[in-house]
Amino acid sequence: DTGVSQNPRHKITKRGQNVTFRCDPISEHNRLYWYRQTLGQGPEFLTYFQNEAQLEKSRLLSDRFSAERPKGSFSTLEIQRTEQGDSAMYLCASSLRSGGIQETQYFGPGTRLLVL
Amino acid sequence: KNEVEQSPQNLTAQEGEFITINCSYSVGISALHWLQQHPGGGIVSLFMLSSGKKKHGRLIATINIQEKHSSLHITASHPRDSAVYICAVRSREADTGNQFYFGTGTSLTVIP
């Protein structure tokens, strides 16, 4: 399977615990995006990387959230001191940005987080 | 107010019916995407449009840039088309990551 993969697919945690999610993009893609989706809503942008550089973070992203893409390949999204409001589907997408050509984002299956 | 509005929010159709889902947006865009989200969360990109019309199988997507409106049509609908269809636009702002705005989706159920 050469698509975007995310692990774990599901995570249940107690409030206050830290959780980390991983996203493996399509191998040649240089851009990687993280989104959050709550029930009945469309995805919300969280942050994105071009190669290893984190170019933008949404104002939605509190200090408890941190994302890395250390080698410009896979990325991790960590949530510290989880709150019940963090319960959502966390989606990763990747794309290939080449010059000024518009790129299509390819989405992973998501990680569904439930904070009890 | 959301930058992207979709209608209807929910749609139930009989198998074989012609289906239209509408998307209106309020920002200047460089591209519009139609996405399909299956139960369980998986998202598939169906179309990326910047003008005119695209067709793929039974799916047709159109966009009118002047009216800031797009439609997704499904001909001869089938129960396997049941999913949430999401409209997303890429804003024509400076090249930053916060450039995608998503609609809340249209939940389609096709009954055999």
CSV table of C-alpha atoms in Angstrom, one decimal:
chain,number,residue,atom,x,y,z
A,1,ASP,CA,0.0,0.0,0.0
A,2,THR,CA,1.6,3.2,-1.1
A,3,GLY,CA,-1.0,5.6,0.3
A,4,VAL,CA,-0.8,7.7,3.4
A,5,SER,CA,-0.8,5.7,6.6
A,6,GLN,CA,-1.6,6.7,10.2
A,7,ASN,CA,-1.0,4.9,13.5
A,8,PRO,CA,-2.7,4.1,15.7
A,9,ARG,CA,-6.1,4.0,14.1
A,10,HIS,CA,-7.8,4.3,17.4
A,11,LYS,CA,-6.7,5.6,20.8
A,12,ILE,CA,-8.5,5.8,24.1
A,13,THR,CA,-6.8,7.6,26.9
A,14,LYS,CA,-7.6,9.2,30.2
A,15,ARG,CA,-7.8,12.9,30.6
A,16,GLY,CA,-4.4,14.3,31.5
A,17,GLN,CA,-2.4,11.7,29.6
A,18,ASN,CA,-0.1,12.4,26.7
A,19,VAL,CA,-0.7,10.8,23.3
A,20,THR,CA,1.3,10.7,20.1
A,21,PHE,CA,0.1,9.9,16.6
A,22,ARG,CA,2.2,9.0,13.6
A,23,CYS,CA,1.7,9.8,9.9
A,24,ASP,CA,3.6,8.2,7.1
A,25,PRO,CA,3.0,10.2,3.9
A,26,ILE,CA,3.3,9.0,0.3
A,27,SER,CA,7.1,8.7,-0.1
A,28,GLU,CA,7.8,11.4,-2.7
A,29,HIS,CA,5.5,13.9,-1.2
A,30,ASN,CA,7.2,17.0,0.3
A,31,ARG,CA,4.1,18.5,2.1
A,32,LEU,CA,2.4,17.0,5.0
A,33,TYR,CA,-0.7,18.4,6.7
A,34,TRP,CA,-2.5,17.6,10.0
A,35,TYR,CA,-6.2,18.2,10.4
A,36,ARG,CA,-8.7,17.6,13.1
A,37,GLN,CA,-12.3,16.6,12.5
A,38,THR,CA,-15.0,16.4,15.1
A,39,LEU,CA,-18.3,14.6,14.7
A,40,GLY,CA,-20.5,16.2,12.1
A,41,GLN,CA,-18.0,18.8,11.0
A,42,GLY,CA,-15.6,19.2,8.2
A,43,PRO,CA,-11.8,18.9,8.8
A,44,GLU,CA,-10.0,21.9,10.5
A,45,PHE,CA,-6.5,22.7,9.5
A,46,LEU,CA,-4.0,22.3,12.4
A,47,THR,CA,-0.5,22.6,10.9
A,48,TYR,CA,1.6,21.8,7.9
A,49,PHE,CA,5.2,20.9,6.9
A,50,GLN,CA,7.2,21.4,3.7
A,51,ASN,CA,9.9,18.8,4.0
A,52,GLU,CA,11.1,19.1,7.7
A,53,ALA,CA,10.0,22.7,8.2
A,54,GLN,CA,6.8,23.5,10.0
A,55,LEU,CA,5.6,26.4,8.0
A,56,GLU,CA,2.3,27.2,9.7
A,57,LYS,CA,0.3,26.4,12.8
A,58,SER,CA,-3.4,27.2,13.2
A,59,ARG,CA,-4.5,29.4,16.0
A,60,LEU,CA,-6.6,26.4,17.0
A,61,LEU,CA,-3.5,24.6,18.0
A,62,SER,CA,-2.9,25.2,21.7
A,63,ASP,CA,0.5,24.9,23.4
A,64,ARG,CA,-0.4,21.3,24.3
A,65,PHE,CA,-0.1,20.3,20.7
A,66,SER,CA,3.2,19.8,19.0
A,67,ALA,CA,4.1,18.3,15.7
A,68,GLU,CA,7.4,17.3,14.2
A,69,ARG,CA,8.7,16.0,10.9
A,70,PRO,CA,12.3,15.5,11.8
A,71,LYS,CA,13.6,14.0,8.5
A,72,GLY,CA,11.0,15.3,6.2
A,73,SER,CA,9.4,11.9,5.9
A,74,PHE,CA,7.0,10.7,8.7
A,75,SER,CA,5.4,13.1,11.1
A,76,THR,CA,4.3,12.9,14.7
A,77,LEU,CA,1.5,14.9,16.4
A,78,GLU,CA,1.7,14.9,20.2
A,79,ILE,CA,-1.0,16.1,22.5
A,80,GLN,CA,0.0,16.7,26.1
A,81,ARG,CA,-2.3,16.7,29.1
A,82,THR,CA,-5.2,15.6,27.0
A,83,GLU,CA,-8.7,17.1,27.6
A,84,GLN,CA,-12.1,15.7,26.7
A,85,GLY,CA,-12.4,18.3,24.1
A,86,ASP,CA,-9.5,16.8,22.2
A,87,SER,CA,-11.6,13.8,21.3
A,88,ALA,CA,-11.8,13.9,17.5
A,89,MET,CA,-10.5,12.3,14.4
A,90,TYR,CA,-7.0,13.4,13.5
A,91,LEU,CA,-6.3,13.3,9.8
A,92,CYS,CA,-3.0,13.5,8.0
A,93,ALA,CA,-2.7,14.4,4.3
A,94,SER,CA,0.3,14.7,2.0
A,95,SER,CA,0.9,16.3,-1.3
A,96,LEU,CA,3.7,17.0,-3.8
A,97,ARG,CA,4.4,20.7,-4.2
A,98,SER,CA,6.3,21.3,-7.4
A,99,GLY,CA,6.8,24.9,-8.6
A,100,GLY,CA,3.5,26.7,-9.0
A,101,ILE,CA,1.5,23.6,-9.8
A,102,GLN,CA,-1.5,23.0,-7.7
A,103,GLU,CA,-1.3,19.8,-5.9
A,104,THR,CA,-3.9,17.3,-4.7
A,105,GLN,CA,-3.8,16.2,-1.1
A,106,TYR,CA,-4.1,12.5,-0.3
A,107,PHE,CA,-5.6,11.7,3.0
A,108,GLY,CA,-4.7,9.0,5.5
A,109,PRO,CA,-7.4,6.9,7.3
A,110,GLY,CA,-7.2,9.0,10.4
A,111,THR,CA,-6.6,8.3,14.1
A,112,ARG,CA,-9.7,8.5,16.2
A,113,LEU,CA,-9.0,9.8,19.7
A,114,LEU,CA,-11.3,9.4,22.6
A,115,VAL,CA,-10.4,11.1,25.9
A,116,LEU,CA,-12.3,9.8,28.9
B,1,LYS,CA,-20.0,32.5,9.0
B,2,ASN,CA,-18.2,29.5,7.3
B,3,GLU,CA,-16.1,30.3,4.3
B,4,VAL,CA,-17.6,27.2,2.6
B,5,GLU,CA,-21.3,26.3,2.7
B,6,GLN,CA,-22.7,23.1,1.4
B,7,SER,CA,-26.3,22.1,0.7
B,8,PRO,CA,-28.1,19.9,1.5
B,9,GLN,CA,-26.6,18.7,4.8
B,10,ASN,CA,-28.4,15.4,4.4
B,11,LEU,CA,-29.7,13.7,1.3
B,12,THR,CA,-31.5,10.4,0.9
B,13,ALA,CA,-32.1,9.1,-2.6
B,14,GLN,CA,-33.4,6.0,-4.3
B,15,GLU,CA,-30.9,3.9,-6.3
B,16,GLY,CA,-30.7,5.2,-9.8
B,17,GLU,CA,-31.6,8.8,-9.0
B,18,PHE,CA,-29.5,11.8,-10.2
B,19,ILE,CA,-28.0,13.6,-7.3
B,20,THR,CA,-26.7,17.1,-6.9
B,21,ILE,CA,-24.7,18.5,-4.0
B,22,ASN,CA,-24.0,22.2,-3.9
B,23,CYS,CA,-21.1,24.2,-2.5
B,24,SER,CA,-20.8,28.0,-2.2
B,25,TYR,CA,-17.7,29.8,-0.9
B,26,SER,CA,-16.9,33.3,0.1
B,27,VAL,CA,-13.1,33.6,-0.4
B,28,GLY,CA,-11.0,34.0,-3.5
B,29,ILE,CA,-9.8,30.6,-4.4
B,30,SER,CA,-7.1,29.0,-6.6
B,31,ALA,CA,-8.8,25.5,-6.5
B,32,LEU,CA,-11.8,23.7,-5.2
B,33,HIS,CA,-11.8,20.0,-4.1
B,34,TRP,CA,-14.5,17.5,-3.7
B,35,LEU,CA,-13.8,14.8,-1.2
B,36,GLN,CA,-15.6,11.7,-0.3
B,37,GLN,CA,-15.5,10.4,3.3
B,38,HIS,CA,-16.5,6.9,4.1
B,39,PRO,CA,-17.9,5.7,7.4
B,40,GLY,CA,-14.9,5.2,9.6
B,41,GLY,CA,-13.2,8.3,8.4
B,42,GLY,CA,-11.3,7.5,5.3
B,43,ILE,CA,-11.2,10.4,2.9
B,44,VAL,CA,-10.7,10.2,-0.9
B,45,SER,CA,-10.1,13.1,-3.2
B,46,LEU,CA,-12.6,13.0,-6.0
B,47,PHE,CA,-11.9,16.2,-8.0
B,48,MET,CA,-9.7,19.2,-8.0
B,49,LEU,CA,-11.2,22.1,-10.1
B,50,SER,CA,-10.1,25.6,-10.9
B,51,SER,CA,-12.5,26.1,-13.8
B,52,GLY,CA,-15.2,24.5,-15.9
B,53,LYS,CA,-16.2,20.9,-15.5
B,54,LYS,CA,-14.6,17.5,-14.8
B,55,LYS,CA,-16.1,14.0,-15.2
B,56,HIS,CA,-15.0,10.7,-13.7
B,57,GLY,CA,-17.3,7.8,-14.3
B,58,ARG,CA,-20.7,8.6,-12.9
B,59,LEU,CA,-19.4,11.7,-11.1
B,60,ILE,CA,-19.4,15.2,-12.6
B,61,ALA,CA,-18.1,18.3,-10.9
B,62,THR,CA,-18.6,21.9,-12.1
B,63,ILE,CA,-17.4,25.2,-10.9
B,64,ASN,CA,-18.5,28.8,-11.6
B,65,ILE,CA,-15.7,31.1,-10.4
B,66,GLN,CA,-17.7,34.3,-10.9
B,67,GLU,CA,-20.6,33.0,-8.8
B,68,LYS,CA,-18.3,31.2,-6.3
B,69,HIS,CA,-20.3,28.1,-6.6
B,70,SER,CA,-19.6,24.4,-7.4
B,71,SER,CA,-21.8,21.4,-7.8
B,72,LEU,CA,-21.1,17.7,-7.6
B,73,HIS,CA,-23.4,15.5,-9.6
B,74,ILE,CA,-23.8,11.7,-9.3
B,75,THR,CA,-25.6,10.0,-12.1
B,76,ALA,CA,-27.4,6.6,-11.7
B,77,SER,CA,-26.7,6.7,-7.9
B,78,HIS,CA,-25.9,3.4,-6.2
B,79,PRO,CA,-25.9,2.4,-2.5
B,80,ARG,CA,-22.1,2.3,-2.6
B,81,ASP,CA,-22.1,6.0,-3.2
B,82,SER,CA,-23.4,6.5,0.3
B,83,ALA,CA,-20.8,8.6,2.1
B,84,VAL,CA,-20.2,12.1,3.2
B,85,TYR,CA,-19.2,14.5,0.4
B,86,ILE,CA,-17.0,17.4,1.5
B,87,CYS,CA,-16.3,20.6,-0.5
B,88,ALA,CA,-12.9,22.2,0.3
B,89,VAL,CA,-11.4,25.3,-1.2
B,90,ARG,CA,-7.8,26.5,-1.4
B,91,SER,CA,-7.7,30.2,-0.8
B,92,ARG,CA,-5.9,32.5,-3.2
B,93,GLU,CA,-3.9,34.0,-0.3
B,94,ALA,CA,-0.1,34.1,0.1
B,95,ASP,CA,1.3,30.6,0.0
B,96,THR,CA,0.7,29.5,3.5
B,97,GLY,CA,-0.6,26.2,4.9
B,98,ASN,CA,-3.8,27.6,6.3
B,99,GLN,CA,-5.1,27.7,2.9
B,100,PHE,CA,-7.8,25.1,2.9
B,101,TYR,CA,-11.3,25.8,4.1
B,102,PHE,CA,-13.7,22.9,4.4
B,103,GLY,CA,-17.5,22.6,4.3
B,104,THR,CA,-19.3,20.5,6.9
B,105,GLY,CA,-20.2,17.9,4.4
B,106,THR,CA,-23.3,16.4,2.8
B,107,SER,CA,-24.3,13.0,4.1
B,108,LEU,CA,-25.7,11.0,1.2
B,109,THR,CA,-27.6,7.8,1.7
B,110,VAL,CA,-28.7,5.9,-1.4
B,111,ILE,CA,-31.4,3.3,-0.7
B,112,PRO,CA,-31.6,0.2,-2.9
